[in-house]
Amino acid sequence: MTELLAPAGNMEALRAAVSNGCDAVYLGLEKFGARAYSDNFTIDSLAEAIRYAHLRDVKIYVTMNTIVFEDETCDMRQQLDALNGIGVDGIIVQDLAVFDYVAANFADMEVHCSTQMGVDDLEGTMLLKEMGADRVVLAREVDLADVKKIRKAAKIPIEVFVHGALCVSYSGNCLMSGLIGYRSGNRGRCVGSCRKPYELLERESGRSYGTSYLLSMKDLNTIDHIEDLKSIDSLKIEGRMKEPAYVANVVKRYRKALDEGADQVEREALQKTFNRTYTEGYMFGEDPGSITNIQRPNNFGYEIGTVRGSFKGMYEIALTKTLHQNDIIRIDHENEDVNLSVARLYDQEGKLINQADDTCYIKIKEKLSPGDVVYKTKDYLFYKGLDADLDKEFRRFPLDLKVYAYPGAALVIDAEGFGMQYLYESEEILEEAVSSPTSREQVEKHLARLGETVFVIGELEFESYNAFIPAKLLNSARRQIVQALYDAKLAKWKKRIKQEPAKEPVSFPLQKAYLTATVTTQEQYDVCKACGIKDVYFDNIVRRNQNVYEDREGELLLGGYGGIFRYRKTNPFVTDYSLNVVNAASCYALYKLGAKRVTLSYELNRHQIQDLITVYEETNGGSPALEMIVYGRAPLLFTKYCPLKKMGLCGSCKSGAYELKDEYGEFPVLTHEDCSTTILNGKILNLLDEMPQIDGVEAFRLSFTIESAAEVKRIIDLAQQKLEGSTDKSAFNQKTDTRGHFNKEIL
């Protein structure tokens, strides 16, 4: 049966999700969840949430899908121990340190691989299954046919996103927020850099193609494909930052679609809560050039009419949909928004009205023009209806009762609920009725008062021989029966702990530091080789989210889990920065998979690098084999979307070079043969001066993207001099360079 998985940023949103029919809820705590700015839960409030959900047969999954720095690993393990102790059903993870701890220590708490891990192929899914995953959340970029093939071949539960906000970048592969604003998306603190306006420029000529929200994705909406999606194990709604009414609305519509099929009512209802206009997403073949809404990055609403003109000091609006008093609207006037809460709505005579269906009049100080389009962004009555449903029970469980009442004996009730039995026996002895014995109807009246519980009265059998049963006793019996069945149901959740197997130490001889390089052109490659760099990554790069794995020779640079699975038995390999390695346990896991070296994340600072090395040496009795990127334009995001195609420039990447610009700088656009795109940082990461002071890293990588051959040679010569200690001249340019996170901890 397909699971409908709903988000919850707080208890009210969780109740909204459960009361509208979800099968499971995912949520986060104050630490390690990828939505640091939602309300989130504490261990105590989560325990309450689990009790509430489990009594209603709803599962709880906790997001711990951030990267975990070395000084946080103790807290991470303690939190996981506590979550197992209160009966959490599963943990959603990104970091291999979290993955391994859950898989090794808990028998009943599942480990789900977050979309942050970037798995979009069978190979990556198989690797994670082999490592102990119970479920894989595939990248949003995978089309449905491939999702089904992966599920069939891997034989592991698969989860996909079906509704809500989309990241322009492959999830987990976006460094934009962190490198620009020191707030990392991999730490749950994304500032939404992709929702800002950018100007698209041709780099050499400076020609501008205008400023727009060029990276802002539409929201995902797949409700029309619900029949196709039923073959997938779990359908996930995005929205832990959203209000409870949003959660209630979306869950309600997808529940109805799953059970009965989608109709026009459901489609229109989804437009009545937050949306950036909709796309069916890559899963259903959306054109990579059409998946953004570059007009605006926030709530779009839905069209309800146009401004017809002015009349007696009011604006006349021709409506196509009903407008109510207290609705919120926005009016698009010359590409600027005029927002209005409709506190007063008038008819043609200037009289106040509660609603209008075809024509209405409003008073507003801002200037409007005939033809301005009117959108409704909040439907007051619709929201009122959603709020009224927040505390209802979506499903109730029958409570079957057999009541035995004999004078001179205890009241006995044989109860069955949740498929479990409970035998109630009163301490009080019943007396014979003086005049009117207690009737079946009276018994049912008191025992059926189950409105505040998850039960509804089922079959009721009553045997009595002229007994009188006090109403107080019946009410007490009902409460005791309900509580006993609650306790029995909650006790079914096992919290077993496994014995973590002893780990065989892995260490490497400490090497004298040397240079490696990644390049994007043959010219750059030739220069690197001529300068004596042995390991140059060019046509031996298998990046994350590259799904064609051809036979290759020699050493490879692997960016994703699929590449590791495909090549670990045939080729020596180094893992790339895109695996987001920030702790010793992740290094160890990759070495056990066969990695020759592990490239560290861009998001580490100098102290965290040393912490990682120290812990690794203490744990394994020897050194890790590490690589670190010390020069180059960092990849801010990697995306299947093409901003050039969006602006009608498809194919122009072959003859021209482009960049995005905002108030802080320029960001080069690097296109790939498969039409995917990397947005580069305009500032150049430059840690060449710091290399001699970084102990424990054997390979320092220079990353070349748009540099000329002469510039490549200059940088290599300078880097070699720095490693040899033959120059004291600073390699850092204050105007063009950045040290990234090296001297500052990312949030």
XYZ file of C-alpha atoms in Angstrom:
747
model
C 0.000 0.000 0.000
C 1.408 3.392 -1.001
C 2.443 5.527 1.955
C 1.430 9.190 1.970
C 4.231 10.985 3.800
C 3.532 14.461 5.184
C 5.743 17.210 6.641
C 5.408 18.787 10.072
C 7.343 21.741 11.441
C 5.417 21.711 14.727
C 2.719 19.819 16.619
C -0.126 21.758 15.027
C 1.102 20.851 11.557
C 1.484 17.224 12.633
C -2.118 17.130 13.810
C -3.167 18.733 10.527
C -1.349 16.016 8.583
C -2.729 13.134 10.637
C -6.285 14.450 10.741
C -6.327 14.712 6.950
C -5.168 11.197 6.247
C -1.391 10.831 6.015
C 0.222 7.456 6.704
C 3.488 8.856 8.036
C 4.993 12.182 9.100
C 8.558 13.408 8.797
C 9.822 16.086 11.151
C 12.991 17.429 12.704
C 14.511 18.201 16.065
C 16.413 21.353 16.918
C 19.672 19.699 15.807
C 20.737 17.888 12.638
C 17.524 18.396 10.640
C 17.656 20.077 7.227
C 15.121 22.774 8.182
C 16.751 24.705 10.996
C 14.304 27.609 10.621
C 11.101 25.635 11.212
C 9.776 25.406 14.781
C 10.948 21.787 15.121
C 10.486 19.448 18.080
C 12.225 18.700 21.355
C 12.635 15.132 22.599
C 9.723 15.695 24.996
C 7.364 17.180 22.422
C 8.407 14.491 19.952
C 7.505 11.789 22.478
C 4.028 13.335 22.651
C 3.862 13.462 18.860
C 4.863 9.798 18.565
C 2.186 8.749 21.026
C -0.406 10.769 19.114
C 0.661 9.349 15.759
C 1.209 5.725 16.740
C -2.237 5.464 18.302
C -3.578 6.370 14.858
C -1.296 3.953 12.964
C 0.819 6.810 11.617
C 4.606 6.425 11.530
C 7.128 9.075 12.531
C 10.392 9.625 10.660
C 12.942 12.094 12.020
C 15.191 14.079 9.710
C 18.842 13.992 10.694
C 19.979 14.772 7.174
C 22.598 17.447 7.728
C 26.355 16.982 7.588
C 27.786 16.414 11.078
C 31.053 18.013 12.109
C 33.485 16.058 14.259
C 32.704 17.952 17.462
C 29.000 17.131 17.003
C 29.273 13.358 16.619
C 28.833 12.651 20.333
C 25.626 14.730 20.427
C 24.474 13.011 17.237
C 24.822 9.549 18.779
C 23.121 10.595 22.004
C 20.218 12.037 20.043
C 19.835 8.838 18.030
C 19.863 6.764 21.234
C 17.098 8.972 22.641
C 15.037 8.736 19.447
C 15.205 4.968 19.518
C 14.146 5.038 23.165
C 10.899 6.910 22.397
C 9.966 4.689 19.454
C 10.820 6.670 16.317
C 10.128 4.566 13.227
C 12.940 5.802 11.008
C 15.761 8.312 10.580
C 16.322 10.236 7.333
C 20.060 10.729 6.828
C 22.656 12.337 4.565
C 25.930 11.934 6.446
C 27.556 8.476 6.390
C 28.429 8.870 10.079
C 24.719 9.051 10.935
C 23.881 6.308 8.427
C 26.410 3.884 9.898
C 25.429 4.534 13.500
C 21.744 3.867 12.852
C 22.361 0.811 10.673
C 24.809 -0.714 13.155
C 23.028 -0.052 16.455
C 19.245 -0.218 16.087
C 17.193 -3.246 15.130
C 13.827 -1.519 14.683
C 14.577 2.097 13.802
C 14.963 2.255 10.032
C 17.574 4.258 8.130
C 16.248 6.183 5.120
C 18.693 7.734 2.649
C 17.758 11.377 2.115
C 17.513 12.971 -1.298
C 20.502 14.987 0.007
C 22.621 11.905 -0.768
C 21.969 12.498 -4.466
C 20.958 8.966 -5.430
C 19.351 8.879 -8.863
C 20.330 5.498 -10.250
C 20.163 1.766 -9.616
C 23.849 1.546 -8.784
C 23.672 4.077 -5.952
C 20.517 2.454 -4.615
C 22.147 -0.978 -4.602
C 25.208 0.317 -2.763
C 23.153 1.909 0.003
C 20.983 -1.188 0.314
C 24.131 -3.263 0.712
C 25.317 -0.882 3.427
C 22.090 -1.335 5.405
C 19.570 1.201 4.090
C 15.890 0.389 4.615
C 14.637 2.995 2.117
C 16.098 5.314 -0.515
C 14.653 8.745 -1.304
C 15.519 9.296 -4.954
C 16.595 12.629 -6.396
C 13.752 14.740 -7.794
C 15.429 14.663 -11.202
C 14.703 10.955 -11.826
C 11.889 10.263 -14.291
C 9.123 7.876 -13.283
C 10.091 5.073 -15.664
C 13.553 4.971 -14.080
C 12.072 5.152 -10.573
C 10.051 2.025 -11.324
C 13.038 0.228 -12.848
C 15.197 1.046 -9.831
C 12.529 -0.166 -7.416
C 11.998 -3.413 -9.312
C 15.680 -4.230 -9.673
C 16.919 -3.057 -6.253
C 14.056 -4.624 -4.284
C 14.159 -1.924 -1.626
C 11.402 0.569 -0.715
C 11.634 3.777 -2.743
C 10.385 7.243 -1.794
C 9.813 10.184 -4.149
C 8.695 13.793 -3.742
C 5.273 14.480 -5.244
C 4.379 18.011 -4.121
C 5.929 21.229 -2.855
C 8.994 23.398 -3.266
C 11.829 22.323 -5.563
C 15.548 23.036 -5.298
C 17.118 24.223 -8.533
C 20.240 22.240 -7.653
C 20.493 18.527 -7.165
C 19.831 18.268 -3.431
C 22.966 18.063 -1.327
C 25.016 19.484 -4.187
C 24.298 23.168 -3.518
C 26.981 25.253 -1.838
C 25.522 28.603 -2.864
C 23.969 29.634 0.439
C 27.011 28.519 2.407
C 29.720 30.078 0.280
C 27.901 33.371 -0.211
C 26.175 33.785 3.134
C 27.933 31.299 5.458
C 24.622 29.511 6.029
C 24.786 26.031 4.573
C 21.947 24.152 2.903
C 23.743 20.985 3.993
C 23.313 22.233 7.553
C 19.628 23.053 7.174
C 20.192 26.811 7.043
C 19.693 27.631 3.378
C 18.973 31.335 2.870
C 17.312 30.730 -0.496
C 19.942 32.277 -2.760
C 18.144 30.758 -5.747
C 15.033 32.827 -4.939
C 16.879 36.115 -5.579
C 16.899 38.100 -8.842
C 19.889 37.701 -11.155
C 20.946 39.411 -14.350
C 22.114 37.166 -17.198
C 25.143 38.542 -19.052
C 27.250 37.475 -22.005
C 30.692 37.589 -20.430
C 32.860 39.072 -23.188
C 30.465 41.628 -24.671
C 28.666 42.486 -21.441
C 25.317 42.157 -23.217
C 22.459 41.874 -20.743
C 19.477 39.556 -21.169
C 17.588 41.148 -18.318
C 17.131 40.662 -14.596
C 14.684 38.074 -13.284
C 14.254 35.299 -10.730
C 16.194 33.085 -13.088
C 16.913 30.262 -10.605
C 13.550 30.181 -8.817
C 11.780 26.871 -9.400
C 8.045 26.398 -9.680
C 6.429 24.154 -7.081
C 5.950 20.465 -7.777
C 2.420 19.134 -8.307
C 1.884 15.555 -9.500
C -1.704 14.953 -8.429
C -2.791 14.270 -12.025
C -0.386 11.301 -12.112
C -1.506 9.665 -8.899
C -2.413 6.364 -10.572
C 1.127 6.046 -11.981
C 2.585 6.904 -8.590
C 0.713 4.200 -6.694
C 3.430 1.688 -7.564
C 5.952 3.691 -5.491
C 6.309 2.832 -1.812
C 6.178 6.340 -0.365
C 4.931 9.658 -1.779
C 6.464 12.631 -0.006
C 5.011 16.116 0.366
C 7.558 18.885 0.923
C 6.713 21.570 3.488
C 8.236 21.493 6.985
C 8.433 25.301 6.828
C 4.782 25.625 5.795
C 1.798 26.575 7.945
C -0.583 23.863 9.254
C -3.329 24.948 6.826
C -1.012 24.246 3.885
C -0.183 20.798 5.260
C -3.863 20.061 5.861
C -4.872 21.108 2.362
C -2.199 19.210 0.445
C -2.514 16.026 2.514
C -6.297 16.100 2.140
C -6.093 16.407 -1.657
C -3.526 13.657 -2.135
C -5.374 11.362 0.297
C -8.554 11.811 -1.734
C -6.654 11.283 -4.986
C -5.026 8.083 -3.720
C -8.283 6.642 -2.428
C -10.749 7.815 -5.054
C -8.812 9.514 -7.851
C -8.124 13.203 -8.500
C -10.816 15.515 -9.826
C -11.104 19.204 -10.616
C -12.063 20.030 -7.031
C -8.720 18.693 -5.776
C -6.751 20.461 -8.492
C -8.340 23.827 -7.753
C -8.048 23.366 -3.988
C -4.274 22.954 -4.232
C -4.038 26.429 -5.743
C -5.680 27.930 -2.658
C -2.652 27.518 -0.430
C 0.936 28.613 -1.061
C 2.323 27.919 -4.533
C 4.816 29.408 -6.968
C 2.736 28.098 -9.887
C 3.120 24.433 -10.657
C 5.234 21.986 -12.603
C 4.908 18.213 -12.896
C 8.663 18.071 -12.450
C 11.416 16.067 -14.069
C 9.696 12.872 -12.959
C 7.071 13.510 -15.615
C 9.281 14.983 -18.309
C 9.230 18.713 -17.598
C 11.479 20.604 -20.010
C 14.593 21.730 -18.067
C 14.096 25.184 -19.571
C 10.519 25.527 -18.334
C 10.679 24.440 -14.737
C 11.238 27.909 -13.252
C 8.916 30.835 -12.627
C 11.181 33.821 -13.218
C 8.432 36.398 -12.537
C 8.311 36.027 -8.756
C 9.814 33.714 -6.122
C 6.996 33.634 -3.576
C 3.284 32.860 -3.360
C 1.716 33.359 -6.782
C -1.928 32.698 -5.911
C -4.452 32.103 -8.680
C -6.131 34.444 -11.131
C -9.651 35.627 -10.247
C -10.205 38.621 -12.504
C -8.963 41.902 -13.978
C -9.267 45.589 -13.218
C -11.888 47.005 -15.587
C -11.497 50.661 -14.663
C -12.397 53.237 -12.018
C -15.884 54.198 -10.855
C -16.917 56.800 -8.246
C -13.537 56.716 -6.512
C -13.402 52.926 -6.558
C -11.785 50.382 -8.849
C -14.105 48.028 -10.701
C -12.968 44.412 -10.918
C -14.393 41.938 -13.412
C -14.336 38.565 -11.650
C -13.969 35.068 -13.058
C -14.028 33.511 -9.579
C -15.807 34.483 -6.373
C -14.207 37.062 -4.092
C -15.134 37.153 -0.382
C -14.684 39.760 2.273
C -11.410 39.152 4.194
C -9.770 37.398 1.234
C -6.238 38.527 0.400
C -5.478 39.533 -3.168
C -2.558 40.852 -5.156
C -2.876 42.975 -8.266
C -0.142 42.929 -10.895
C 0.376 46.556 -11.901
C 3.233 47.130 -14.338
C 5.075 44.072 -12.952
C 4.814 45.410 -9.403
C 2.560 43.798 -6.788
C -0.214 45.669 -5.036
C -1.294 43.521 -2.080
C -4.613 43.998 -0.307
C -6.602 42.338 2.447
C -10.199 42.841 1.317
C -11.623 44.269 4.519
C -14.336 46.135 2.567
C -15.989 44.972 -0.613
C -18.587 47.102 -2.413
C -21.269 46.730 -5.037
C -21.972 49.318 -7.782
C -24.153 51.354 -5.414
C -21.302 51.673 -2.936
C -22.935 49.299 -0.445
C -20.835 46.873 1.566
C -21.196 43.232 0.494
C -19.779 39.940 1.804
C -18.991 38.399 -1.569
C -19.092 39.015 -5.294
C -19.268 36.578 -8.190
C -18.938 38.666 -11.352
C -18.285 42.361 -10.540
C -17.115 44.143 -7.405
C -15.581 47.419 -6.311
C -12.687 48.154 -3.969
C -11.148 51.312 -2.577
C -7.363 51.422 -2.712
C -4.875 54.287 -2.605
C -2.387 52.717 -5.039
C -2.742 53.503 -8.736
C -4.108 50.710 -10.933
C -4.712 50.406 -14.662
C -7.397 48.710 -16.755
C -6.256 45.192 -17.576
C -4.239 44.688 -14.386
C -4.627 41.039 -13.394
C -6.036 40.229 -9.957
C -4.885 37.107 -8.072
C -6.244 35.641 -4.866
C -3.446 34.635 -2.494
C -5.603 33.659 0.485
C -9.197 32.476 0.489
C -10.570 33.386 3.910
C -13.462 30.899 3.983
C -11.310 28.102 2.554
C -8.716 28.598 5.305
C -11.487 28.743 7.904
C -12.693 25.351 6.715
C -9.179 23.908 6.905
C -8.755 25.211 10.448
C -12.040 23.618 11.479
C -10.761 20.221 10.327
C -7.420 20.296 12.121
C -8.535 18.320 15.179
C -10.831 15.816 13.525
C -9.970 12.115 13.453
C -9.355 10.872 9.929
C -9.820 7.254 10.932
C -11.320 5.676 14.040
C -10.920 2.131 15.274
C -13.894 -0.021 16.346
C -14.128 -0.885 20.014
C -16.112 -4.111 20.519
C -17.494 -4.717 23.998
C -19.096 -7.637 25.817
C -20.623 -6.431 29.064
C -21.527 -8.825 31.893
C -23.525 -7.384 34.805
C -24.718 -9.706 37.592
C -25.920 -8.649 41.051
C -23.418 -9.612 43.717
C -20.504 -9.716 41.257
C -18.047 -7.302 39.684
C -18.862 -5.569 36.395
C -16.944 -7.447 33.687
C -16.283 -6.034 30.216
C -14.428 -8.025 27.575
C -13.030 -5.358 25.214
C -11.373 -5.691 21.826
C -9.690 -2.791 20.026
C -6.640 -2.445 17.752
C -6.930 -6.225 17.326
C -6.039 -6.678 21.026
C -8.022 -7.916 23.999
C -8.469 -6.368 27.415
C -10.593 -7.787 30.227
C -11.932 -5.165 32.603
C -13.203 -6.166 36.058
C -14.477 -3.578 38.538
C -13.488 -3.473 42.178
C -17.036 -2.422 42.978
C -19.671 -5.172 43.426
C -22.943 -4.616 41.568
C -26.254 -4.546 43.396
C -29.639 -5.801 42.297
C -31.870 -3.093 40.869
C -34.614 -1.922 43.234
C -36.976 -0.832 40.488
C -35.405 -0.267 37.037
C -32.346 -2.349 36.085
C -29.726 -0.685 33.876
C -30.703 -1.188 30.242
C -28.559 -1.950 27.225
C -29.308 1.531 25.862
C -28.018 3.148 29.068
C -24.850 1.050 28.958
C -24.214 1.993 25.331
C -24.887 5.672 26.037
C -22.001 5.833 28.539
C -19.569 3.443 26.866
C -19.974 5.086 23.451
C -18.716 8.467 24.680
C -15.484 8.015 22.755
C -15.311 11.337 20.952
C -12.032 12.365 22.598
C -10.403 9.009 21.724
C -9.410 7.193 18.529
C -12.209 4.659 19.044
C -15.788 4.405 17.883
C -18.216 1.954 19.432
C -18.403 -1.281 17.503
C -20.386 -4.373 18.479
C -21.896 -4.271 21.935
C -23.192 -7.379 23.724
C -24.913 -7.032 27.093
C -25.822 -9.724 29.608
C -27.566 -8.655 32.792
C -29.806 -10.196 35.423
C -31.596 -7.266 37.013
C -28.382 -5.417 37.911
C -27.971 -1.733 38.590
C -24.771 -0.210 37.126
C -23.915 3.313 38.335
C -23.195 5.752 35.499
C -19.996 6.772 37.273
C -18.780 3.159 37.128
C -19.493 2.857 33.394
C -17.625 6.071 32.659
C -14.660 4.940 34.736
C -14.654 1.556 32.992
C -14.644 3.238 29.579
C -11.653 5.382 30.477
C -9.733 2.446 31.946
C -10.414 0.258 28.884
C -9.299 2.960 26.486
C -6.113 3.628 28.444
C -5.259 -0.067 28.710
C -5.662 -0.569 24.963
C -3.625 2.581 24.300
C -0.810 1.258 26.494
C -0.934 -2.149 24.833
C -0.761 -0.648 21.342
C 2.123 1.670 22.161
C 4.021 -1.195 23.803
C 4.109 -2.984 20.427
C 6.823 -0.608 19.180
C 10.112 -2.387 19.759
C 13.251 -0.442 20.631
C 15.886 -3.146 20.380
C 19.568 -2.303 20.254
C 22.016 -4.345 18.212
C 25.581 -5.105 19.167
C 27.672 -2.934 16.889
C 30.367 -5.102 15.299
C 33.990 -4.271 15.993
C 35.533 -2.217 13.186
C 38.819 -3.182 11.604
C 41.134 -0.150 11.593
C 42.081 1.362 8.225
C 45.048 3.703 7.893
C 47.512 4.930 5.287
C 51.194 5.891 5.351
C 51.546 9.654 5.612
C 52.714 11.034 2.248
C 54.675 14.138 1.452
C 52.134 16.692 0.209
C 51.661 16.948 -3.557
C 49.362 18.677 -6.076
C 46.449 17.271 -8.054
C 44.153 19.107 -10.466
C 40.726 19.007 -12.073
C 40.357 20.592 -15.517
C 37.580 21.281 -18.005
C 39.538 21.570 -21.264
C 42.236 19.623 -23.091
C 44.416 22.730 -23.073
C 44.269 22.925 -19.280
C 45.026 19.193 -19.047
C 48.110 19.495 -21.229
C 49.476 22.370 -19.133
C 48.960 20.429 -15.892
C 50.770 17.403 -17.260
C 53.601 19.528 -18.628
C 54.015 21.067 -15.185
C 54.474 17.635 -13.611
C 51.116 17.077 -11.928
C 50.607 13.315 -11.903
C 46.917 13.073 -10.966
C 44.929 15.277 -13.344
C 41.174 14.636 -13.390
C 39.630 15.294 -16.790
C 38.036 12.503 -18.788
C 38.347 10.229 -15.754
C 35.809 12.243 -13.725
C 32.515 10.469 -12.981
C 30.515 13.195 -11.323
C 27.622 12.771 -8.962
C 24.310 12.493 -10.834
C 25.937 11.142 -13.982
C 24.041 7.989 -14.843
C 25.972 6.495 -17.758
C 28.721 4.248 -16.447
C 30.923 3.080 -19.276
C 33.940 0.810 -18.893
C 36.967 2.936 -18.042
C 40.661 2.464 -17.477
C 42.855 3.742 -14.704
C 42.136 5.795 -11.620
C 38.815 7.650 -11.391
C 37.448 10.619 -9.482
C 33.989 9.539 -8.287
C 31.403 12.060 -7.148
C 28.476 9.822 -6.212
C 27.455 6.518 -4.664
C 26.438 5.035 -8.015
C 29.940 5.542 -9.365
C 31.437 3.832 -6.311
C 29.182 0.802 -6.808
C 29.986 0.567 -10.523
C 33.777 0.981 -10.398
C 34.937 -0.157 -6.960
C 35.904 -3.617 -8.221
C 37.479 -2.506 -11.499
C 39.229 0.827 -10.932
C 41.194 2.562 -8.179
C 39.274 5.682 -7.210
C 39.260 8.917 -5.251
C 35.974 10.289 -3.906
C 35.082 13.887 -4.738
C 33.896 16.864 -2.666
C 30.260 16.166 -3.640
C 30.012 13.367 -1.057
C 30.139 16.136 1.579
C 32.649 14.459 3.891
C 33.202 16.381 7.149
C 34.026 13.712 9.750
C 36.273 10.728 10.368
C 33.484 8.141 10.339
C 32.499 9.135 6.794
C 36.120 8.820 5.686
C 36.299 5.358 7.226
C 33.110 4.235 5.463
C 34.474 5.351 2.082
C 37.830 3.664 2.656
C 35.986 0.427 3.464
C 34.236 0.790 0.112
C 37.627 1.011 -1.586
C 38.469 4.715 -1.798
C 42.160 5.463 -2.340
C 41.690 9.042 -1.080
C 38.745 11.052 0.205
C 38.225 14.664 -0.845
C 37.036 16.876 1.993
C 33.963 19.094 1.799
C 34.281 22.760 0.854
C 32.361 23.507 4.080
C 35.117 22.636 6.569
C 37.266 25.181 8.364
C 40.872 24.715 9.471
C 39.975 23.561 13.001
C 37.392 21.061 11.785
C 39.902 19.545 9.369
C 42.355 19.015 12.205
C 39.588 17.590 14.434
C 38.736 15.071 11.704
C 42.367 14.008 11.294
C 42.947 13.735 15.051
C 39.855 11.593 15.633
C 40.680 9.398 12.652
C 44.205 8.781 13.937
C 42.948 8.024 17.455
C 40.308 5.622 16.140
C 42.405 3.826 13.540
C 45.949 4.086 14.852
C 47.156 5.757 11.684
C 46.504 8.486 9.135
C 43.626 8.996 6.715
C 44.362 9.599 3.021
C 42.848 13.004 2.310
C 42.549 15.370 -0.621
C 41.548 19.013 -0.296
C 40.591 21.644 -2.850
C 42.766 24.705 -2.273
C 42.251 26.709 -5.459
C 39.473 27.415 -7.956
C 35.991 28.721 -8.505
C 33.818 26.585 -6.270
C 30.706 25.014 -7.823
C 27.846 26.846 -6.106
C 25.217 24.524 -7.530
C 24.837 21.752 -10.079
C 21.493 21.616 -11.857
C 19.595 19.795 -14.574
C 17.951 23.126 -15.389
C 19.417 25.395 -18.054
C 19.058 29.164 -17.477
C 20.287 29.835 -21.019
C 17.487 27.768 -22.509
C 15.007 29.594 -20.297
C 16.115 32.870 -21.905
C 15.935 31.531 -25.460
C 19.674 30.951 -25.765
C 19.697 27.169 -26.220
C 22.928 26.149 -27.963
C 24.644 29.491 -27.453
C 26.887 27.937 -24.785
C 28.917 26.442 -27.643
C 29.946 29.843 -28.935
C 29.669 32.199 -25.959
C 30.350 32.415 -22.239
C 27.729 33.610 -19.756
C 27.415 34.622 -16.138
C 24.802 35.588 -13.576
C 25.163 38.835 -11.691
C 23.696 40.194 -8.478
C 24.605 43.083 -6.183
C 27.558 41.142 -4.775
C 29.295 39.866 -7.896
C 29.282 37.687 -10.987
C 28.805 33.919 -11.162
C 30.085 32.124 -14.284
C 27.722 29.627 -15.929
C 29.503 26.389 -16.847
C 27.501 24.153 -19.196
C 28.007 20.423 -19.774
C 27.516 18.154 -22.766
C 24.323 16.663 -21.309
C 22.841 20.200 -20.948
C 23.209 20.212 -17.184
C 24.722 23.353 -15.673
C 27.126 24.335 -12.930
C 26.978 27.839 -11.468
C 30.453 28.822 -10.297
C 31.476 31.230 -7.578
C 32.801 34.481 -9.022
C 35.310 34.672 -6.183
C 38.248 32.265 -6.457
C 38.916 29.982 -3.500
C 42.596 30.517 -2.762
C 44.291 28.665 0.099
C 47.718 28.419 -1.487
C 49.279 30.483 1.311
C 47.740 28.136 3.891
C 48.934 24.827 2.367
C 52.226 24.585 4.301
C 50.373 24.878 7.616
C 47.793 22.169 6.845
C 49.122 18.955 8.386
C 47.661 15.559 7.549
C 46.355 16.303 4.042
C 48.427 14.605 1.378
C 46.876 15.910 -1.864
C 46.098 19.565 -2.516
C 43.851 20.030 -5.523
C 43.760 22.918 -7.971
C 40.375 23.211 -9.687
C 40.503 24.846 -13.119
C 37.304 25.823 -14.906
C 37.422 28.983 -17.059
C 41.137 29.793 -16.685
C 43.379 30.264 -19.719
C 46.433 28.076 -20.281
C 48.710 30.898 -19.128
C 46.701 31.367 -15.932
C 46.776 27.614 -15.234
C 50.562 27.570 -15.544
C 50.930 30.629 -13.324
C 48.823 29.069 -10.562
C 50.613 25.708 -10.746
C 54.033 27.350 -10.537
C 52.921 29.432 -7.544
C 51.354 26.410 -5.788
C 54.516 24.342 -6.268
C 56.644 27.143 -4.846
C 54.323 27.360 -1.839
C 54.563 23.615 -1.202
C 58.345 23.690 -1.509
C 58.598 26.755 0.726
C 60.604 28.618 -1.921
C 58.544 31.831 -1.848
C 57.192 34.101 0.876
C 55.128 36.172 -1.543
C 51.410 36.052 -0.839
C 49.343 34.247 -3.449
C 46.105 35.842 -2.272
C 44.416 38.677 -4.181
C 42.006 40.622 -1.969
C 39.903 41.758 -4.945
C 39.369 38.416 -6.677
C 39.955 35.711 -4.070
C 38.252 34.229 -1.033
C 39.343 31.796 1.659
C 35.850 30.344 1.781
C 35.102 28.734 5.130
C 38.702 28.057 6.039
C 38.874 30.703 8.752
C 35.200 30.877 9.638
C 32.794 28.214 10.832
C 29.744 27.786 8.663
C 26.329 27.850 10.309
